[in-house]
mmCIF file of C-alpha atoms in Angstrom:
data_model
loop_
_atom_site.group_PDB
_atom_site.id
_atom_site.type_symbol
_atom_site.label_atom_id
_atom_site.label_comp_id
_atom_site.label_asym_id
_atom_site.label_seq_id
_atom_site.Cartn_x
_atom_site.Cartn_y
_atom_site.Cartn_z
ATOM 1 C CA PRO A 552 110.708 141.461 94.188
ATOM 2 C CA GLY A 553 107.752 142.075 94.702
ATOM 3 C CA GLU A 554 104.602 144.634 92.942
ATOM 4 C CA PRO A 555 104.928 148.076 94.023
ATOM 5 C CA PRO A 556 102.800 149.347 96.530
ATOM 6 C CA ARG A 557 100.145 150.890 95.273
ATOM 7 C CA LEU A 558 98.910 146.803 93.592
ATOM 8 C CA LEU A 559 99.870 146.059 97.739
ATOM 9 C CA PRO A 560 95.364 147.172 98.293
ATOM 10 C CA ALA A 561 94.112 145.349 95.329
ATOM 11 C CA VAL A 562 95.567 141.984 96.126
ATOM 12 C CA HIS A 563 94.655 142.520 99.854
ATOM 13 C CA VAL A 564 91.075 143.655 98.676
ATOM 14 C CA LEU A 565 90.865 140.226 95.946
ATOM 15 C CA TRP A 566 92.379 137.796 98.636
ATOM 16 C CA GLN A 567 89.347 137.113 100.820
ATOM 17 C CA PRO A 568 86.946 136.595 97.694
ATOM 18 C CA LEU A 569 89.535 134.487 95.845
ATOM 19 C CA MET A 570 89.690 132.520 99.058
ATOM 20 C CA ALA A 571 85.496 131.769 99.716
ATOM 21 C CA ALA A 572 85.586 130.796 95.228
ATOM 22 C CA LEU A 573 88.589 128.808 96.753
ATOM 23 C CA GLN A 574 87.040 126.749 99.538
ATOM 24 C CA GLY A 575 83.769 127.583 97.655
ATOM 25 C CA PRO A 576 80.973 123.400 97.310
ATOM 26 C CA ARG A 577 81.701 124.005 93.062
ATOM 27 C CA ALA A 578 84.675 122.713 90.707
ATOM 28 C CA PRO A 579 84.859 125.463 88.351
ATOM 29 C CA VAL A 580 83.990 127.874 90.191
ATOM 30 C CA ALA A 581 87.475 125.877 93.253
ATOM 31 C CA GLU A 582 89.351 125.513 89.399
ATOM 32 C CA ARG A 583 89.676 129.073 88.493
ATOM 33 C CA ALA A 584 90.500 129.882 92.099
ATOM 34 C CA ALA A 585 93.043 128.191 92.296
ATOM 35 C CA GLY A 586 94.206 129.681 89.205
ATOM 36 C CA ALA A 587 94.299 132.940 90.496
ATOM 37 C CA VAL A 588 96.024 132.068 93.826
ATOM 38 C CA ALA A 589 99.322 132.113 92.063
ATOM 39 C CA GLU A 590 99.105 134.823 89.799
ATOM 40 C CA VAL A 591 97.909 136.939 93.261
ATOM 41 C CA THR A 592 100.627 135.500 94.802
ATOM 42 C CA ILE A 593 103.645 136.441 92.280
ATOM 43 C CA ALA A 594 101.529 140.565 91.784
ATOM 44 C CA GLY A 595 102.101 139.939 95.965
ATOM 45 C CA GLY A 596 105.553 138.811 96.384
ATOM 46 C CA ALA A 597 106.790 135.699 98.438
ATOM 47 C CA SER A 598 107.017 138.435 102.125
ATOM 48 C CA PHE A 599 103.952 139.999 101.093
ATOM 49 C CA MET A 600 101.997 136.788 100.440
ATOM 50 C CA ALA A 601 103.332 134.793 102.669
ATOM 51 C CA SER A 602 101.381 133.833 105.762
ATOM 52 C CA ARG A 603 98.185 134.519 104.378
ATOM 53 C CA TRP A 604 99.171 131.712 101.785
ATOM 54 C CA ARG A 605 100.037 129.620 104.128
ATOM 55 C CA SER A 606 96.760 129.623 106.494
ATOM 56 C CA GLN A 607 94.145 130.169 104.208
ATOM 57 C CA ALA A 608 95.536 129.743 100.067
ATOM 58 C CA TRP A 609 97.054 126.293 101.143
ATOM 59 C CA PRO A 610 94.905 124.426 103.483
ATOM 60 C CA ALA A 611 92.877 124.970 100.496
ATOM 61 C CA LEU A 612 94.777 124.149 98.425
ATOM 62 C CA ALA A 613 95.750 121.015 99.856
ATOM 63 C CA SER A 614 91.793 120.286 100.488
ATOM 64 C CA LEU A 615 91.383 119.350 96.696
ATOM 65 C CA LEU A 616 94.594 117.818 95.611
ATOM 66 C CA ALA A 617 92.812 115.202 98.410
ATOM 67 C CA GLY A 618 89.267 115.614 97.693
ATOM 68 C CA ARG A 619 87.353 116.237 99.962
ATOM 69 C CA PRO A 620 85.039 119.342 99.111
ATOM 70 C CA ILE A 621 85.194 122.900 101.665
ATOM 71 C CA PRO A 622 82.496 123.426 103.265
ATOM 72 C CA PRO A 623 80.471 120.256 102.108
ATOM 73 C CA PRO A 624 77.837 121.084 99.179
ATOM 74 C CA ARG A 625 75.701 123.634 100.209
ATOM 75 C CA PRO A 626 71.264 122.521 98.445
ATOM 76 C CA GLY A 627 71.320 123.363 94.871
ATOM 77 C CA VAL A 628 74.590 122.411 93.391
ATOM 78 C CA GLY A 629 74.738 119.519 90.767
ATOM 79 C CA PRO A 630 76.184 116.961 92.133
ATOM 80 C CA ASP A 631 78.729 116.655 89.037
ATOM 81 C CA GLU A 632 80.246 120.343 90.060
ATOM 82 C CA ARG A 633 80.510 119.749 93.595
ATOM 83 C CA THR A 634 84.651 119.260 94.056
ATOM 84 C CA GLU A 635 84.006 115.654 95.841
ATOM 85 C CA ALA A 636 82.219 112.892 92.568
ATOM 86 C CA PRO A 637 84.820 111.866 91.200
ATOM 87 C CA ALA A 638 85.437 113.708 87.583
ATOM 88 C CA ALA A 639 85.586 117.205 89.304
ATOM 89 C CA ALA A 640 87.660 115.981 91.493
ATOM 90 C CA ALA A 641 90.216 115.162 88.958
ATOM 91 C CA ARG A 642 90.090 118.894 87.264
ATOM 92 C CA ALA A 643 90.315 120.433 90.898
ATOM 93 C CA ARG A 644 92.943 118.323 91.967
ATOM 94 C CA LEU A 645 94.987 119.141 88.701
ATOM 95 C CA ALA A 646 94.104 123.044 88.709
ATOM 96 C CA ALA A 647 96.182 122.868 92.260
ATOM 97 C CA LEU A 648 98.845 120.856 91.025
ATOM 98 C CA ARG A 649 99.526 123.293 88.091
ATOM 99 C CA SER A 650 98.057 126.393 90.211
ATOM 100 C CA LEU A 651 101.058 124.551 93.088
ATOM 101 C CA THR A 652 103.729 124.794 89.908
ATOM 102 C CA ALA A 653 103.608 128.732 89.156
ATOM 103 C CA THR A 654 103.996 129.805 92.492
ATOM 104 C CA ALA A 655 107.414 127.365 92.817
ATOM 105 C CA GLU A 656 108.479 128.020 89.648
ATOM 106 C CA CYS A 657 108.112 131.835 90.033
ATOM 107 C CA THR A 658 111.345 133.100 91.644
ATOM 108 C CA SER A 659 109.047 136.539 93.408
ATOM 109 C CA SER A 660 106.589 133.938 94.695
ATOM 110 C CA ARG A 661 108.589 130.980 95.749
ATOM 111 C CA GLY A 662 109.858 131.746 99.044
ATOM 112 C CA VAL A 663 105.541 131.290 100.174
ATOM 113 C CA LEU A 664 106.364 127.547 100.212
ATOM 114 C CA GLN A 665 109.477 127.325 102.120
ATOM 115 C CA VAL A 666 107.848 127.004 105.889
ATOM 116 C CA VAL A 667 105.694 124.421 103.989
ATOM 117 C CA ALA A 668 107.836 122.417 101.132
ATOM 118 C CA ALA A 669 107.741 118.807 103.319
ATOM 119 C CA GLU A 670 103.494 119.212 103.813
ATOM 120 C CA VAL A 671 102.631 120.563 99.888
ATOM 121 C CA ALA A 672 105.741 117.324 99.140
ATOM 122 C CA ASP A 673 103.249 115.004 100.790
ATOM 123 C CA ALA A 674 100.258 115.601 99.710
ATOM 124 C CA VAL A 675 101.244 115.949 96.315
ATOM 125 C CA VAL A 676 102.751 112.095 96.534
ATOM 126 C CA GLU A 677 100.075 110.651 98.070
ATOM 127 C CA GLY A 678 96.919 113.164 96.792
ATOM 128 C CA ALA A 679 97.760 112.934 93.333
ATOM 129 C CA LEU A 680 100.939 110.974 92.808
ATOM 130 C CA ALA A 681 100.778 107.316 94.458
ATOM 131 C CA ALA A 682 97.302 106.269 93.177
ATOM 132 C CA ASP A 683 97.097 104.326 90.061
ATOM 133 C CA GLY A 684 93.260 105.825 89.416
ATOM 134 C CA HIS A 685 93.874 108.897 88.840
ATOM 135 C CA PRO A 686 94.041 110.195 84.489
ATOM 136 C CA PRO A 687 97.456 110.515 83.403
ATOM 137 C CA ALA A 688 97.572 114.883 83.464
ATOM 138 C CA VAL A 689 97.143 114.492 87.411
ATOM 139 C CA HIS A 690 100.091 112.301 86.979
ATOM 140 C CA ALA A 691 101.890 114.175 84.726
ATOM 141 C CA ALA A 692 100.834 117.322 86.433
ATOM 142 C CA ALA A 693 102.619 116.242 90.239
ATOM 143 C CA ARG A 694 105.359 115.407 88.710
ATOM 144 C CA GLN A 695 105.975 119.180 87.312
ATOM 145 C CA THR A 696 105.011 120.148 90.778
ATOM 146 C CA LEU A 697 107.272 117.957 92.903
ATOM 147 C CA ALA A 698 110.522 119.107 89.943
ATOM 148 C CA ALA A 699 109.247 122.620 90.372
ATOM 149 C CA LEU A 700 108.935 122.579 94.360
ATOM 150 C CA ALA A 701 112.766 120.456 94.451
ATOM 151 C CA ALA A 702 113.801 124.137 93.690
ATOM 152 C CA VAL A 703 112.340 125.877 97.231
ATOM 153 C CA ASP A 704 113.014 121.952 98.906
ATOM 154 C CA VAL A 705 115.004 119.042 96.827
ATOM 155 C CA ASP A 706 115.391 116.850 100.497
ATOM 156 C CA ALA A 707 111.498 117.122 101.124
ATOM 157 C CA VAL A 708 110.860 116.150 97.732
ATOM 158 C CA TRP A 709 113.235 113.124 97.361
ATOM 159 C CA LEU A 710 112.345 112.007 101.479
ATOM 160 C CA ALA A 711 108.157 112.749 100.245
ATOM 161 C CA LEU A 712 108.968 109.854 97.908
ATOM 162 C CA THR A 713 111.139 107.606 98.898
ATOM 163 C CA SER A 714 109.876 107.123 102.709
ATOM 164 C CA ILE A 715 106.561 104.843 100.533
ATOM 165 C CA MET A 716 109.181 103.475 98.347
ATOM 166 C CA PRO A 717 109.342 99.441 98.766
ATOM 167 C CA GLN A 718 113.574 99.454 98.057
ATOM 168 C CA PRO A 719 113.978 103.207 97.629
ATOM 169 C CA ARG A 720 117.648 103.341 95.299
ATOM 170 C CA PRO A 721 120.508 105.526 97.409
ATOM 171 C CA ALA A 722 120.506 109.123 96.913
ATOM 172 C CA ALA A 723 124.429 108.938 96.565
ATOM 173 C CA PRO A 724 127.066 106.247 98.048
ATOM 174 C CA ALA A 725 127.376 107.170 102.164
ATOM 175 C CA PRO A 726 130.131 108.788 103.167
ATOM 176 C CA ALA A 727 133.004 106.384 104.849
ATOM 177 C CA GLY A 728 131.633 105.817 108.361
ATOM 178 C CA CYS A 729 128.422 106.309 107.707
ATOM 179 C CA ARG A 730 125.289 104.186 106.931
ATOM 180 C CA ASP A 731 123.595 104.807 103.722
ATOM 181 C CA LEU A 732 120.187 107.272 104.279
ATOM 182 C CA THR A 733 118.240 104.837 102.547
ATOM 183 C CA GLU A 734 118.592 102.027 105.713
ATOM 184 C CA VAL A 735 118.012 105.180 108.338
ATOM 185 C CA LEU A 736 115.271 106.569 106.796
ATOM 186 C CA PRO A 737 112.252 107.078 108.017
ATOM 187 C CA ARG A 738 109.564 104.870 106.492
ATOM 188 C CA LYS A 739 105.509 105.731 105.934
ATOM 189 C CA ALA A 740 102.390 103.073 106.647
ATOM 190 C CA ARG A 741 100.223 102.934 103.839
ATOM 191 C CA THR A 742 96.886 101.146 103.963
ATOM 192 C CA GLN A 743 97.485 100.896 100.382
ATOM 193 C CA PRO A 744 101.567 99.164 99.156
ATOM 194 C CA LEU A 745 102.717 101.174 96.073
ATOM 195 C CA THR A 746 102.323 98.875 92.623
ATOM 196 C CA ALA A 747 103.858 98.599 90.212
ATOM 197 C CA ALA A 748 103.249 101.471 87.883
ATOM 198 C CA GLY A 749 103.823 103.957 91.086
ATOM 199 C CA ALA A 750 107.103 102.902 91.607
ATOM 200 C CA ALA A 751 107.908 104.240 87.935
ATOM 201 C CA ARG A 752 105.988 107.054 88.196
ATOM 202 C CA PHE A 753 108.862 107.500 91.468
ATOM 203 C CA GLU A 754 111.336 107.052 89.745
ATOM 204 C CA ALA A 755 110.503 108.928 86.610
ATOM 205 C CA THR A 756 109.945 111.820 89.318
ATOM 206 C CA LEU A 757 113.047 111.360 90.768
ATOM 207 C CA SER A 758 115.426 110.855 87.757
ATOM 208 C CA CYS A 759 113.950 114.844 87.406
ATOM 209 C CA ILE A 760 115.051 116.207 90.310
ATOM 210 C CA ALA A 761 118.112 114.304 91.086
ATOM 211 C CA ASP A 762 120.430 116.403 89.503
ATOM 212 C CA VAL A 763 118.079 119.738 90.391
ATOM 213 C CA THR A 764 121.038 121.073 93.474
ATOM 214 C CA PRO A 765 124.420 118.229 92.579
ATOM 215 C CA GLU A 766 125.229 118.403 96.693
ATOM 216 C CA TRP A 767 122.540 118.006 98.443
ATOM 217 C CA HIS A 768 121.562 114.463 98.364
ATOM 218 C CA GLY A 769 125.846 113.820 99.967
ATOM 219 C CA ARG A 770 124.669 116.493 102.864
ATOM 220 C CA ALA A 771 121.516 114.687 103.434
ATOM 221 C CA VAL A 772 123.120 111.408 103.475
ATOM 222 C CA LEU A 773 125.985 112.450 106.148
ATOM 223 C CA ALA A 774 123.381 114.710 108.968
ATOM 224 C CA THR A 775 120.912 112.100 108.672
ATOM 225 C CA SER A 776 124.021 109.456 109.103
ATOM 226 C CA VAL A 777 125.170 111.577 112.080
ATOM 227 C CA ASN A 778 122.080 112.267 114.143
ATOM 228 C CA ASN A 779 120.937 108.891 113.670
ATOM 229 C CA THR A 780 124.752 107.927 115.041
ATOM 230 C CA ALA A 781 123.846 110.331 117.629
ATOM 231 C CA ALA A 782 121.306 109.734 118.724
#
């Protein structure tokens, strides 16, 4: 459950300044704001925070994952502090991942992710896990985020990973009379093919989430096969 009502007005007052910090051009400020977003979301609870988190916090966190500044840097902000500078972008991306992980791991706050779980999974995969150029700490944090997100929507995480793998491994044997899920899975076109190192990271992440819900993969195979038959 969320915090008692007396805390909620304080959360309301803090939110807009926090969003301004998260969306600003200074990476050190955005890093700290990303951590604070998770803390405030956990304190406020999913039911109170869901709308504002999805409409305001998530787009800003997604921007940090993608390495884009919001808004464009203002005069007077040094190039090394801007959220699109390589080292600063890596730190900001890491902060965004940790914020998402903390939000997904806490039962009182993970509900804010339910509607956008697929979008979040795709952003983490494309913005942090797939690219070889990120530091190892970013790759490790991305795996942790996806593992935590699997507690919210494991199907979304599995689909985000396997839809861009060159040879996705089956989630489970297909039921009798049904096609395997990997045969009917929509494929995502990528300008840069997934490298061997990237595929290894994907496999390691899949291993982390495979046993979250024992029945999920069988249901996914059946549902997708039935939908394709109907189509």
